[in-house]
């Protein structure tokens, strides 16, 4: 069975949306395999999003992702990577389809409530970075 990673970002955690978001993914047939809440360090945020390190929004992304706690969730289901991205919706909450998590809860491009791995390879990398105990 395929696995993927969802991160519930600081904007959603601070608005008490952890339960709502977990309910949505459970209703979609995902099994929660592992889960961890953490205020991530700058180093971890930079490593997690290293694919974006040369983008002009990188520093803002890192500052935002370290502004409060996030919840990392490993989810299992058939076609998990693709299906979670459907459930999460477009990066821009204004473009996200109705009933997707970002349409329901996202505020802005940056404060878009959740992250979902975009491939099996990203899942392997991102879950290793997020669940590693070291700073
Ligand atoms: P996420 O799916 O977590 O992956 C990288 C994040 O960078 C993305 O969601 C957005 O929140 C953020 N991001 C991507 N592009 C931009 C942009 N042009 N301006 C601000 N934030 C961005």
PDB file of C-alpha atoms and ligand atoms in Angstrom:
ATOM      1  CA  UNK A   1       0.000   0.000   0.000  1.00  0.00           C
ATOM      2  CA  UNK A   2       1.331   3.465  -0.893  1.00  0.00           C
ATOM      3  CA  UNK A   3       2.242   6.107   1.673  1.00  0.00           C
ATOM      4  CA  UNK A   4       2.520   9.872   1.597  1.00  0.00           C
ATOM      5  CA  UNK A   5       3.187  12.790   3.944  1.00  0.00           C
ATOM      6  CA  UNK A   6       0.831  15.584   4.870  1.00  0.00           C
ATOM      7  CA  UNK A   7       1.982  18.546   6.939  1.00  0.00           C
ATOM      8  CA  UNK A   8      -0.657  20.553   8.741  1.00  0.00           C
ATOM      9  CA  UNK A   9       0.932  24.011   8.709  1.00  0.00           C
ATOM     10  CA  UNK A  10       1.089  26.638  11.496  1.00  0.00           C
ATOM     11  CA  UNK A  11      -1.916  28.652  10.208  1.00  0.00           C
ATOM     12  CA  UNK A  12      -4.198  25.611  10.490  1.00  0.00           C
ATOM     13  CA  UNK A  13      -2.742  24.443  13.818  1.00  0.00           C
ATOM     14  CA  UNK A  14      -3.251  27.900  15.350  1.00  0.00           C
ATOM     15  CA  UNK A  15      -6.893  27.949  14.157  1.00  0.00           C
ATOM     16  CA  UNK A  16      -7.590  24.563  15.843  1.00  0.00           C
ATOM     17  CA  UNK A  17      -8.113  22.738  12.548  1.00  0.00           C
ATOM     18  CA  UNK A  18      -6.013  19.612  13.223  1.00  0.00           C
ATOM     19  CA  UNK A  19      -9.076  17.463  14.000  1.00  0.00           C
ATOM     20  CA  UNK A  20     -11.091  18.723  11.017  1.00  0.00           C
ATOM     21  CA  UNK A  21      -8.253  18.063   8.594  1.00  0.00           C
ATOM     22  CA  UNK A  22      -7.515  14.590   9.994  1.00  0.00           C
ATOM     23  CA  UNK A  23     -11.247  13.760   9.727  1.00  0.00           C
ATOM     24  CA  UNK A  24     -11.276  14.740   6.064  1.00  0.00           C
ATOM     25  CA  UNK A  25      -8.343  12.492   5.187  1.00  0.00           C
ATOM     26  CA  UNK A  26      -9.712   9.586   7.248  1.00  0.00           C
ATOM     27  CA  UNK A  27     -13.064   9.900   5.455  1.00  0.00           C
ATOM     28  CA  UNK A  28     -11.126   9.697   2.187  1.00  0.00           C
ATOM     29  CA  UNK A  29      -9.905   6.235   3.177  1.00  0.00           C
ATOM     30  CA  UNK A  30      -6.438   7.143   4.418  1.00  0.00           C
ATOM     31  CA  UNK A  31      -5.033   5.291   7.408  1.00  0.00           C
ATOM     32  CA  UNK A  32      -2.945   7.398   9.800  1.00  0.00           C
ATOM     33  CA  UNK A  33       0.333   5.506  10.144  1.00  0.00           C
ATOM     34  CA  UNK A  34       2.308   8.019  12.212  1.00  0.00           C
ATOM     35  CA  UNK A  35       1.914  11.576  13.421  1.00  0.00           C
ATOM     36  CA  UNK A  36       4.121  14.169  15.129  1.00  0.00           C
ATOM     37  CA  UNK A  37       3.591  17.745  16.264  1.00  0.00           C
ATOM     38  CA  UNK A  38       6.633  20.011  16.297  1.00  0.00           C
ATOM     39  CA  UNK A  39       7.683  23.624  15.990  1.00  0.00           C
ATOM     40  CA  UNK A  40      10.335  22.997  13.384  1.00  0.00           C
ATOM     41  CA  UNK A  41      13.736  24.679  13.433  1.00  0.00           C
ATOM     42  CA  UNK A  42      15.035  26.946  10.653  1.00  0.00           C
ATOM     43  CA  UNK A  43      17.508  24.223   9.673  1.00  0.00           C
ATOM     44  CA  UNK A  44      14.784  21.628   9.371  1.00  0.00           C
ATOM     45  CA  UNK A  45      12.527  23.977   7.375  1.00  0.00           C
ATOM     46  CA  UNK A  46      15.381  24.786   4.975  1.00  0.00           C
ATOM     47  CA  UNK A  47      16.137  21.093   4.525  1.00  0.00           C
ATOM     48  CA  UNK A  48      12.468  20.152   4.131  1.00  0.00           C
ATOM     49  CA  UNK A  49      11.936  22.763   1.397  1.00  0.00           C
ATOM     50  CA  UNK A  50      15.453  22.576  -0.105  1.00  0.00           C
ATOM     51  CA  UNK A  51      13.939  22.088  -3.586  1.00  0.00           C
ATOM     52  CA  UNK A  52      12.819  25.754  -3.345  1.00  0.00           C
ATOM     53  CA  UNK A  53      16.106  27.116  -1.952  1.00  0.00           C
ATOM     54  CA  UNK A  54      16.788  29.392  -4.927  1.00  0.00           C
ATOM     55  CA  UNK A  55      13.272  30.865  -5.130  1.00  0.00           C
ATOM     56  CA  UNK A  56      12.656  34.422  -3.992  1.00  0.00           C
ATOM     57  CA  UNK A  57       9.905  33.282  -1.598  1.00  0.00           C
ATOM     58  CA  UNK A  58      12.189  30.754   0.160  1.00  0.00           C
ATOM     59  CA  UNK A  59      13.110  32.883   3.187  1.00  0.00           C
ATOM     60  CA  UNK A  60       9.471  33.902   3.713  1.00  0.00           C
ATOM     61  CA  UNK A  61       8.418  30.257   3.480  1.00  0.00           C
ATOM     62  CA  UNK A  62      11.044  29.254   6.050  1.00  0.00           C
ATOM     63  CA  UNK A  63      10.060  32.107   8.406  1.00  0.00           C
ATOM     64  CA  UNK A  64       6.405  31.186   8.162  1.00  0.00           C
ATOM     65  CA  UNK A  65       6.985  27.437   8.635  1.00  0.00           C
ATOM     66  CA  UNK A  66       8.984  28.124  11.802  1.00  0.00           C
ATOM     67  CA  UNK A  67       6.451  30.600  13.250  1.00  0.00           C
ATOM     68  CA  UNK A  68       4.433  27.940  15.094  1.00  0.00           C
ATOM     69  CA  UNK A  69       3.824  24.225  15.419  1.00  0.00           C
ATOM     70  CA  UNK A  70       3.157  21.922  12.464  1.00  0.00           C
ATOM     71  CA  UNK A  71       1.783  18.377  12.469  1.00  0.00           C
ATOM     72  CA  UNK A  72       3.424  15.818  10.179  1.00  0.00           C
ATOM     73  CA  UNK A  73       1.176  12.887   9.282  1.00  0.00           C
ATOM     74  CA  UNK A  74       2.139   9.746   7.388  1.00  0.00           C
ATOM     75  CA  UNK A  75      -0.890   8.470   5.500  1.00  0.00           C
ATOM     76  CA  UNK A  76      -1.496   5.171   3.743  1.00  0.00           C
ATOM     77  CA  UNK A  77      -3.960   4.345   0.970  1.00  0.00           C
ATOM     78  CA  UNK A  78      -4.017   3.099  -2.589  1.00  0.00           C
ATOM     79  CA  UNK A  79      -2.614   5.801  -4.885  1.00  0.00           C
ATOM     80  CA  UNK A  80      -1.841   7.840  -1.750  1.00  0.00           C
ATOM     81  CA  UNK A  81       0.411  10.533  -3.254  1.00  0.00           C
ATOM     82  CA  UNK A  82      -1.947  11.412  -6.085  1.00  0.00           C
ATOM     83  CA  UNK A  83      -5.145  11.099  -4.062  1.00  0.00           C
ATOM     84  CA  UNK A  84      -3.917  13.296  -1.204  1.00  0.00           C
ATOM     85  CA  UNK A  85      -3.008  16.036  -3.673  1.00  0.00           C
ATOM     86  CA  UNK A  86      -6.556  15.889  -5.035  1.00  0.00           C
ATOM     87  CA  UNK A  87      -7.978  16.157  -1.512  1.00  0.00           C
ATOM     88  CA  UNK A  88      -5.613  19.041  -0.633  1.00  0.00           C
ATOM     89  CA  UNK A  89      -6.278  21.092  -3.801  1.00  0.00           C
ATOM     90  CA  UNK A  90      -4.355  23.829  -5.608  1.00  0.00           C
ATOM     91  CA  UNK A  91      -1.471  25.620  -3.832  1.00  0.00           C
ATOM     92  CA  UNK A  92      -3.441  28.855  -4.202  1.00  0.00           C
ATOM     93  CA  UNK A  93      -6.577  28.594  -2.001  1.00  0.00           C
ATOM     94  CA  UNK A  94      -8.423  30.895  -4.417  1.00  0.00           C
ATOM     95  CA  UNK A  95      -7.898  28.399  -7.239  1.00  0.00           C
ATOM     96  CA  UNK A  96      -8.519  25.254  -5.160  1.00  0.00           C
ATOM     97  CA  UNK A  97     -11.657  23.284  -6.050  1.00  0.00           C
ATOM     98  CA  UNK A  98     -14.617  23.315  -3.698  1.00  0.00           C
ATOM     99  CA  UNK A  99     -14.430  20.923  -0.733  1.00  0.00           C
ATOM    100  CA  UNK A 100     -10.631  20.597  -0.977  1.00  0.00           C
ATOM    101  CA  UNK A 101      -8.732  21.317   2.245  1.00  0.00           C
ATOM    102  CA  UNK A 102      -7.107  24.464   0.868  1.00  0.00           C
ATOM    103  CA  UNK A 103     -10.414  25.743  -0.479  1.00  0.00           C
ATOM    104  CA  UNK A 104     -12.044  25.187   2.906  1.00  0.00           C
ATOM    105  CA  UNK A 105      -9.264  26.451   5.152  1.00  0.00           C
ATOM    106  CA  UNK A 106      -6.395  28.058   3.195  1.00  0.00           C
ATOM    107  CA  UNK A 107      -5.948  31.822   3.651  1.00  0.00           C
ATOM    108  CA  UNK A 108      -3.207  32.798   1.192  1.00  0.00           C
ATOM    109  CA  UNK A 109      -0.650  31.200  -1.093  1.00  0.00           C
ATOM    110  CA  UNK A 110       1.737  30.923   1.848  1.00  0.00           C
ATOM    111  CA  UNK A 111      -0.812  30.315   4.616  1.00  0.00           C
ATOM    112  CA  UNK A 112      -2.391  27.454   2.669  1.00  0.00           C
ATOM    113  CA  UNK A 113      -2.996  25.172   5.678  1.00  0.00           C
ATOM    114  CA  UNK A 114      -1.363  21.956   4.435  1.00  0.00           C
ATOM    115  CA  UNK A 115       1.484  20.525   2.418  1.00  0.00           C
ATOM    116  CA  UNK A 116       1.309  17.198   0.560  1.00  0.00           C
ATOM    117  CA  UNK A 117       4.276  15.355  -0.978  1.00  0.00           C
ATOM    118  CA  UNK A 118       4.220  15.580  -4.782  1.00  0.00           C
ATOM    119  CA  UNK A 119       5.869  12.205  -5.557  1.00  0.00           C
ATOM    120  CA  UNK A 120       6.996   8.956  -3.924  1.00  0.00           C
ATOM    121  CA  UNK A 121      10.538  10.328  -3.910  1.00  0.00           C
ATOM    122  CA  UNK A 122       9.444  13.562  -2.190  1.00  0.00           C
ATOM    123  CA  UNK A 123       7.544  11.491   0.367  1.00  0.00           C
ATOM    124  CA  UNK A 124      10.670   9.454   1.167  1.00  0.00           C
ATOM    125  CA  UNK A 125      12.786  12.607   1.546  1.00  0.00           C
ATOM    126  CA  UNK A 126      10.261  14.798   3.385  1.00  0.00           C
ATOM    127  CA  UNK A 127       9.167  12.121   5.873  1.00  0.00           C
ATOM    128  CA  UNK A 128      12.811  11.367   6.673  1.00  0.00           C
ATOM    129  CA  UNK A 129      13.510  15.072   7.308  1.00  0.00           C
ATOM    130  CA  UNK A 130      10.347  15.785   9.320  1.00  0.00           C
ATOM    131  CA  UNK A 131      10.439  12.679  11.535  1.00  0.00           C
ATOM    132  CA  UNK A 132      14.176  12.863  12.228  1.00  0.00           C
ATOM    133  CA  UNK A 133      14.740  13.788  15.885  1.00  0.00           C
ATOM    134  CA  UNK A 134      17.796  15.963  15.287  1.00  0.00           C
ATOM    135  CA  UNK A 135      17.461  19.716  14.822  1.00  0.00           C
TER     136      UNK A 135
HETATM  137  P1  LIG B   1       3.649  23.731  -0.328  1.00  0.00           P
HETATM  138  O1  LIG B   1       2.787  22.749  -1.024  1.00  0.00           O
HETATM  139  O2  LIG B   1       3.910  23.532   1.112  1.00  0.00           O
HETATM  140  O3  LIG B   1       5.062  23.753  -1.075  1.00  0.00           O
HETATM  141  C1  LIG B   1       5.900  24.883  -1.063  1.00  0.00           C
HETATM  142  C2  LIG B   1       5.213  26.095  -0.549  1.00  0.00           C
HETATM  143  O4  LIG B   1       5.788  27.307  -0.931  1.00  0.00           O
HETATM  144  C3  LIG B   1       3.803  26.152  -1.140  1.00  0.00           C
HETATM  145  O5  LIG B   1       3.013  25.168  -0.526  1.00  0.00           O
HETATM  146  C4  LIG B   1       3.412  27.597  -0.890  1.00  0.00           C
HETATM  147  O6  LIG B   1       2.821  27.786   0.378  1.00  0.00           O
HETATM  148  C5  LIG B   1       4.756  28.283  -0.940  1.00  0.00           C
HETATM  149  N1  LIG B   1       4.900  29.014  -2.189  1.00  0.00           N
HETATM  150  C6  LIG B   1       5.070  28.499  -3.414  1.00  0.00           C
HETATM  151  N2  LIG B   1       5.148  29.486  -4.336  1.00  0.00           N
HETATM  152  C7  LIG B   1       5.035  30.649  -3.658  1.00  0.00           C
HETATM  153  C8  LIG B   1       5.027  31.997  -4.043  1.00  0.00           C
HETATM  154  N3  LIG B   1       5.170  32.354  -5.320  1.00  0.00           N
HETATM  155  N4  LIG B   1       4.863  32.920  -3.078  1.00  0.00           N
HETATM  156  C9  LIG B   1       4.724  32.547  -1.792  1.00  0.00           C
HETATM  157  N5  LIG B   1       4.719  31.275  -1.359  1.00  0.00           N
HETATM  158  C10 LIG B   1       4.869  30.335  -2.284  1.00  0.00           C
END
